[in-house]
CSV table of C-alpha atoms in Angstrom, one decimal:
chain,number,residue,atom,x,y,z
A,1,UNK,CA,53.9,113.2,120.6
A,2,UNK,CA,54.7,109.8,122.9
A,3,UNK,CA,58.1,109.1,123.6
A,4,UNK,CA,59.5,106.0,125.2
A,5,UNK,CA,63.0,106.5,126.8
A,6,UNK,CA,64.6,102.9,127.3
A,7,UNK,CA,67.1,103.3,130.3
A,8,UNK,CA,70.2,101.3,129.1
A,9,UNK,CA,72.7,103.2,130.9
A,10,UNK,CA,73.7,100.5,133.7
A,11,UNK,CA,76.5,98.3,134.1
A,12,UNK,CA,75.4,95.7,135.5
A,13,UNK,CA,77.3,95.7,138.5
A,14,UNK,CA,75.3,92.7,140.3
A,15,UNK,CA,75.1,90.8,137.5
A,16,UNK,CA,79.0,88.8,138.5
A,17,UNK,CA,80.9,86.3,136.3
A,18,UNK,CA,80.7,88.6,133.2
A,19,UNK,CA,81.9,92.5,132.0
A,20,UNK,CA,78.6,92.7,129.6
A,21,UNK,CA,76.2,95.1,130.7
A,22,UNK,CA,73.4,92.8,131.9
A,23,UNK,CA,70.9,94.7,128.9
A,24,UNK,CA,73.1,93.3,126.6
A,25,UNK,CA,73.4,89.4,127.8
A,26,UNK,CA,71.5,86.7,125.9
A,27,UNK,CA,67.7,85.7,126.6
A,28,UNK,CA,66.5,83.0,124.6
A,29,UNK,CA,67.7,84.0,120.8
A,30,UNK,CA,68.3,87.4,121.7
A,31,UNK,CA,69.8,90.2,124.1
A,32,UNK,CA,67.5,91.4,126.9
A,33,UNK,CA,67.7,95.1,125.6
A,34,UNK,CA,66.2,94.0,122.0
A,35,UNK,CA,63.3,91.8,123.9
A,36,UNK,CA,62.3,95.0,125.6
A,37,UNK,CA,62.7,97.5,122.7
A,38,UNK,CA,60.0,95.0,120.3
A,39,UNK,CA,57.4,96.0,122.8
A,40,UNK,CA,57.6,99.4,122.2
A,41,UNK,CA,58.1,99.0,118.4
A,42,UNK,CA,54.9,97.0,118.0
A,43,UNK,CA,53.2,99.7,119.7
A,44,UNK,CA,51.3,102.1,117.6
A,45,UNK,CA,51.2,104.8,119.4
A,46,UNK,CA,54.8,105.6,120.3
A,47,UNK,CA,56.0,107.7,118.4
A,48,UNK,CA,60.2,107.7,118.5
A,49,UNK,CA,62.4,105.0,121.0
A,50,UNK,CA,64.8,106.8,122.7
A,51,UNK,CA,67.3,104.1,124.0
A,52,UNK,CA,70.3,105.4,126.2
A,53,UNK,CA,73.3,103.3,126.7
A,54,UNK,CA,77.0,103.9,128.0
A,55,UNK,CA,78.6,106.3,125.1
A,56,UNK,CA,80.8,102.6,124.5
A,57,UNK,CA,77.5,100.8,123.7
A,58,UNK,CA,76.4,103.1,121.6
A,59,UNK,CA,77.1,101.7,118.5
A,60,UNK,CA,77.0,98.2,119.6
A,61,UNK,CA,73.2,98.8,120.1
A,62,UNK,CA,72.4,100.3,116.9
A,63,UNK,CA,74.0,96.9,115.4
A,64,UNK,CA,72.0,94.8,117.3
A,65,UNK,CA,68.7,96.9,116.5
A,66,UNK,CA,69.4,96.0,113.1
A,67,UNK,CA,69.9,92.4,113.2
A,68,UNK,CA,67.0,92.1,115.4
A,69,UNK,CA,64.4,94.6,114.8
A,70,UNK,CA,65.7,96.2,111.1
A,71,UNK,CA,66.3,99.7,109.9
A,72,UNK,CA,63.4,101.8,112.0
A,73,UNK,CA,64.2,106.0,112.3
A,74,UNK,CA,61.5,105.7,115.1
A,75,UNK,CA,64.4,104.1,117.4
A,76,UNK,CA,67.3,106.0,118.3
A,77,UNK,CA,70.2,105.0,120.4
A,78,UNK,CA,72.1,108.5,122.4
A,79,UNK,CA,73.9,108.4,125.7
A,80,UNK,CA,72.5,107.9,128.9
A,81,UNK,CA,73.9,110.1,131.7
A,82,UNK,CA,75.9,109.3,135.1
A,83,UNK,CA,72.6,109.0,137.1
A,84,UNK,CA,69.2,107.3,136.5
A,85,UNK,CA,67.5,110.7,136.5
A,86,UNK,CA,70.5,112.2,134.5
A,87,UNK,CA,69.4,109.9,131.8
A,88,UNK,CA,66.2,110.9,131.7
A,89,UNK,CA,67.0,114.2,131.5
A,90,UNK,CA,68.9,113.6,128.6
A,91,UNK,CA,66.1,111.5,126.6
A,92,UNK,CA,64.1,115.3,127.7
A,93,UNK,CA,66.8,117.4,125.9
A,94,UNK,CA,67.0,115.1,123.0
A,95,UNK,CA,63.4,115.4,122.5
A,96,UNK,CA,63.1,119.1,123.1
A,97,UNK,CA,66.0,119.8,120.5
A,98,UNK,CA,65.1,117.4,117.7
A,99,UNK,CA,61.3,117.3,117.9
A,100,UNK,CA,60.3,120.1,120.3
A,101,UNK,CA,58.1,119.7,123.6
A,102,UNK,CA,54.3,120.8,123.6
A,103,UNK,CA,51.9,120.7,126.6
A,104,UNK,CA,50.4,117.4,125.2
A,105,UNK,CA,54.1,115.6,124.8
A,106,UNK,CA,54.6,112.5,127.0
A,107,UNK,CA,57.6,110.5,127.8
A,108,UNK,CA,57.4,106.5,128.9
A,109,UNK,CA,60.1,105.7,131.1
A,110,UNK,CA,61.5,102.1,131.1
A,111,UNK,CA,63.8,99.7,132.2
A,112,UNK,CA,66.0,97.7,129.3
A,113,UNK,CA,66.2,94.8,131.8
A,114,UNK,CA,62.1,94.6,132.1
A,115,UNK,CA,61.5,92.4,129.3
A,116,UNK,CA,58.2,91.4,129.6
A,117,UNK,CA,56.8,94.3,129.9
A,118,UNK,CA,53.0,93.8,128.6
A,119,UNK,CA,51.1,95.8,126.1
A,120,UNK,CA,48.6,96.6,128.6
A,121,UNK,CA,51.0,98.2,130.8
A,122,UNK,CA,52.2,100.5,128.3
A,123,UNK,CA,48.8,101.5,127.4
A,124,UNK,CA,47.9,102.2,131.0
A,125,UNK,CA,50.8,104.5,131.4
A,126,UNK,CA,50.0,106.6,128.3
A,127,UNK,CA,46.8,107.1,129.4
A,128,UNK,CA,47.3,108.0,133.0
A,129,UNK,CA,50.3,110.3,132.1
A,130,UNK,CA,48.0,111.6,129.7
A,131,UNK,CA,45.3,112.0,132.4
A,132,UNK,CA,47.2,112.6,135.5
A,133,UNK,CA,50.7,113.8,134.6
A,134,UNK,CA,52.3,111.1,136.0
A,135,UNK,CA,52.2,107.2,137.1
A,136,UNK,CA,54.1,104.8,138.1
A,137,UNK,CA,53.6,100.7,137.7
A,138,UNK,CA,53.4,98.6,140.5
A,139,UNK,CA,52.2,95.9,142.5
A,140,UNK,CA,51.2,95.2,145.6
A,141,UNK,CA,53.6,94.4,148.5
A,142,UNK,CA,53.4,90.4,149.0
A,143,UNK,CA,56.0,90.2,151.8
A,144,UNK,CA,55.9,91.8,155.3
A,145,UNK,CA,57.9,95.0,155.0
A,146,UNK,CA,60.2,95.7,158.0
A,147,UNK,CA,62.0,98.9,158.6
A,148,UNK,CA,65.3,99.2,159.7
A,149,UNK,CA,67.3,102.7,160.4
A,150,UNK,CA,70.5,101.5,161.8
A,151,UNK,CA,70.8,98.0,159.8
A,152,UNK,CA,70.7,95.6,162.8
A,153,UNK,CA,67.2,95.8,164.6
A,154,UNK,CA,63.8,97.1,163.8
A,155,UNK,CA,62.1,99.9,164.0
A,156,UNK,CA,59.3,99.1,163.0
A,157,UNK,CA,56.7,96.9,160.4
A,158,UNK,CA,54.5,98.9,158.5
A,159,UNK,CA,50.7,97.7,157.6
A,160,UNK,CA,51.9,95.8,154.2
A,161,UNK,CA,48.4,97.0,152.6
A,162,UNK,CA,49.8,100.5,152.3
A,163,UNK,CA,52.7,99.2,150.6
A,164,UNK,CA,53.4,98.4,146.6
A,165,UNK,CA,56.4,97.1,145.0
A,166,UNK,CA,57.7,99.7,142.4
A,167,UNK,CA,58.4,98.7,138.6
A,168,UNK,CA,58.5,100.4,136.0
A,169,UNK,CA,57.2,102.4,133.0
A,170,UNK,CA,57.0,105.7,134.7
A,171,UNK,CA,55.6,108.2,132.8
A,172,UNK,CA,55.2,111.4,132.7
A,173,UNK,CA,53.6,115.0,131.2
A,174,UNK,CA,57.5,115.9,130.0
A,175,UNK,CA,57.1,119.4,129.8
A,176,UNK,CA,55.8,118.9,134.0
A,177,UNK,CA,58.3,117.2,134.3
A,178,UNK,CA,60.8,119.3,133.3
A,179,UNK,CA,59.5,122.1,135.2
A,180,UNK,CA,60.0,119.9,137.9
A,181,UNK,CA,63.5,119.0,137.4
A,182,UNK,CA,64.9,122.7,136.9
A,183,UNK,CA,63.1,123.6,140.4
A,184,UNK,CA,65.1,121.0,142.2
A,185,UNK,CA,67.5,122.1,145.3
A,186,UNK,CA,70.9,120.2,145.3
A,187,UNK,CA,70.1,118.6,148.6
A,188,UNK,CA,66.7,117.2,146.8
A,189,UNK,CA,68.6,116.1,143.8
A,190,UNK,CA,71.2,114.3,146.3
A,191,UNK,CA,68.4,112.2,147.6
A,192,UNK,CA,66.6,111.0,144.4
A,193,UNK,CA,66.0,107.4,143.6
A,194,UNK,CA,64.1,107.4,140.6
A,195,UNK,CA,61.8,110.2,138.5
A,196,UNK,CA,58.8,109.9,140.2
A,197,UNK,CA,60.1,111.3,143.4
A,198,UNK,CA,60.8,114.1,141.7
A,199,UNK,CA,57.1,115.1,142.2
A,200,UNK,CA,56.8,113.4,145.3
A,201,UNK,CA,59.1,116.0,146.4
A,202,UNK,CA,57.4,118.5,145.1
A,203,UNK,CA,53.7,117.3,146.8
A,204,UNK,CA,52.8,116.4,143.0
A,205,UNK,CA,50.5,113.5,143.0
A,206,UNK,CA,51.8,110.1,141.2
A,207,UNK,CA,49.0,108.1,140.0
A,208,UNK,CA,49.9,104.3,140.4
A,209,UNK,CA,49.4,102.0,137.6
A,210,UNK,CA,48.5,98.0,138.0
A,211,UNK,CA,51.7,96.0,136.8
A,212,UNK,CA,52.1,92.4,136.6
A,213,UNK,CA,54.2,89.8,138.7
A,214,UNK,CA,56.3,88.4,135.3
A,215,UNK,CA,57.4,92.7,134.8
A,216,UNK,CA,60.7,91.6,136.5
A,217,UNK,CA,63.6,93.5,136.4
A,218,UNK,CA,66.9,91.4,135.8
A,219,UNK,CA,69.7,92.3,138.3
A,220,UNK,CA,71.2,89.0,139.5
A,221,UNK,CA,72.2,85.6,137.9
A,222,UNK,CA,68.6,83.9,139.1
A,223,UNK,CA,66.8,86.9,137.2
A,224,UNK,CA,68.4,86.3,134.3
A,225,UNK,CA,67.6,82.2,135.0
A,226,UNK,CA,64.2,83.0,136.1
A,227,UNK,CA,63.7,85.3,132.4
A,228,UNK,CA,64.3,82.3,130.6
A,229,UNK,CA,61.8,80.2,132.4
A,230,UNK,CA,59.7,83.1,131.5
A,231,UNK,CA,60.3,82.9,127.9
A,232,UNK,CA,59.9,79.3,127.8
A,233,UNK,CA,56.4,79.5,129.2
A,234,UNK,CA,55.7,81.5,126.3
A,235,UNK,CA,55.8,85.2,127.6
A,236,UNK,CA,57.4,86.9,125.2
């Protein structure tokens, strides 16, 4: 089976001006978190949307799936965990209790506050996950990149052609995945930024996946302005 695992656990910290979880602000006609869930409900070969929200959100998302999207069993609202990864690995036990977890079973990774992700990068990830194990969507570094260890002077500027912007789906081979999890050391776990480090870590190979330049990820009040400029161009 192909899972999709919509990360809606934030707060939206960066957002300012407003207590709403930024998933849960208005775009256009509707929240952000309902924009991205469509473009996993459209696609026919997901199997079951596994969204993850603050345990408080909860049921405020299942309302708002059915005035927007209508009764669908194939979505499923649960709650996320304290941690990026620790959501994930809840989506993982969800799946391995309620549907199991076979050697073919993969798991999309998103964020609610990518909107515009496309069909084509969903059906790129399902495929290289399928192939690979894992992949992660990205796109090339456009600025120079500039290291800095102490926060005030350089230590140096990388060749930007080695360099790639990360988005997201991530995706994954679940049951590698959660191999991969379960062998972690706590000082590993204290460092991780997202899943794919995880095999990173590990010296497990992460196939990269082409995104697009409109799969932005809404943090701050000009994200939110830019979605809408978005939307009115017609990207929906």
């Amino acid at each position: 089976m192909i899972f999709a695992a919509i990360l809606a656990g934030g707060i939206g910290s960066r957002m300012g001006g407003t207590d709403t979880p930024k998933q849960f602000l208005p775009l256009g006609d509707k929240p952000v978190i309902i924009h991205t869930i469509e473009k996993f409900v459209i696609n026919s070969k997901i199997d079951k949307i596994i969204v993850l929200t603050p345990e408080n959100y909860i049921n405020h998302t299942n309302h708002l799936i059915s005035e927007f999207i209508g009764k669908n069993d194939d979505v499923i609202v649960i709650e996320g965990g304290e941690t990026r990864n620790d959501t994930i690995l809840n989506s993982i036990n969800f799946i391995d209790e309620n549907f199991g977890i076979d050697e073919e079973s993969i798991i999309v990774t998103h964020d609610s506050v990518r909107p515009f992700v496309t069909h084509r990068i969903i059906e790129d990830n399902i495929e290289a996950a399928r192939k690979y194990g894992a992949c992660d969507t990205v796109v090339p570094a456009t600025d120079t990149i500039v290291e800095s260890i102490n926060g005030r002077t350089i230590e140096s500027i990388p060749v930007r052609d080695y360099f790639y912007q990360g988005q997201t789906p991530q995706s994954f081979n679940i049951k590698k995945l959660f191999n991969l999890i379960n062998s972690l050391t706590e000082p590993e776990i204290n460092i991780l930024t997202d899943a794919c480090k995880i095999f990173t870590l590990k010296d497990e190979d992460v196939y990269l996946v082409e995104g697009e330049v409109t799969n932005i990820k809404i943090t701050y009040p000009y994200d939110l302005k830019l979605a809408n400029t978005i939307l009115e161009d017609g990207h929906d």
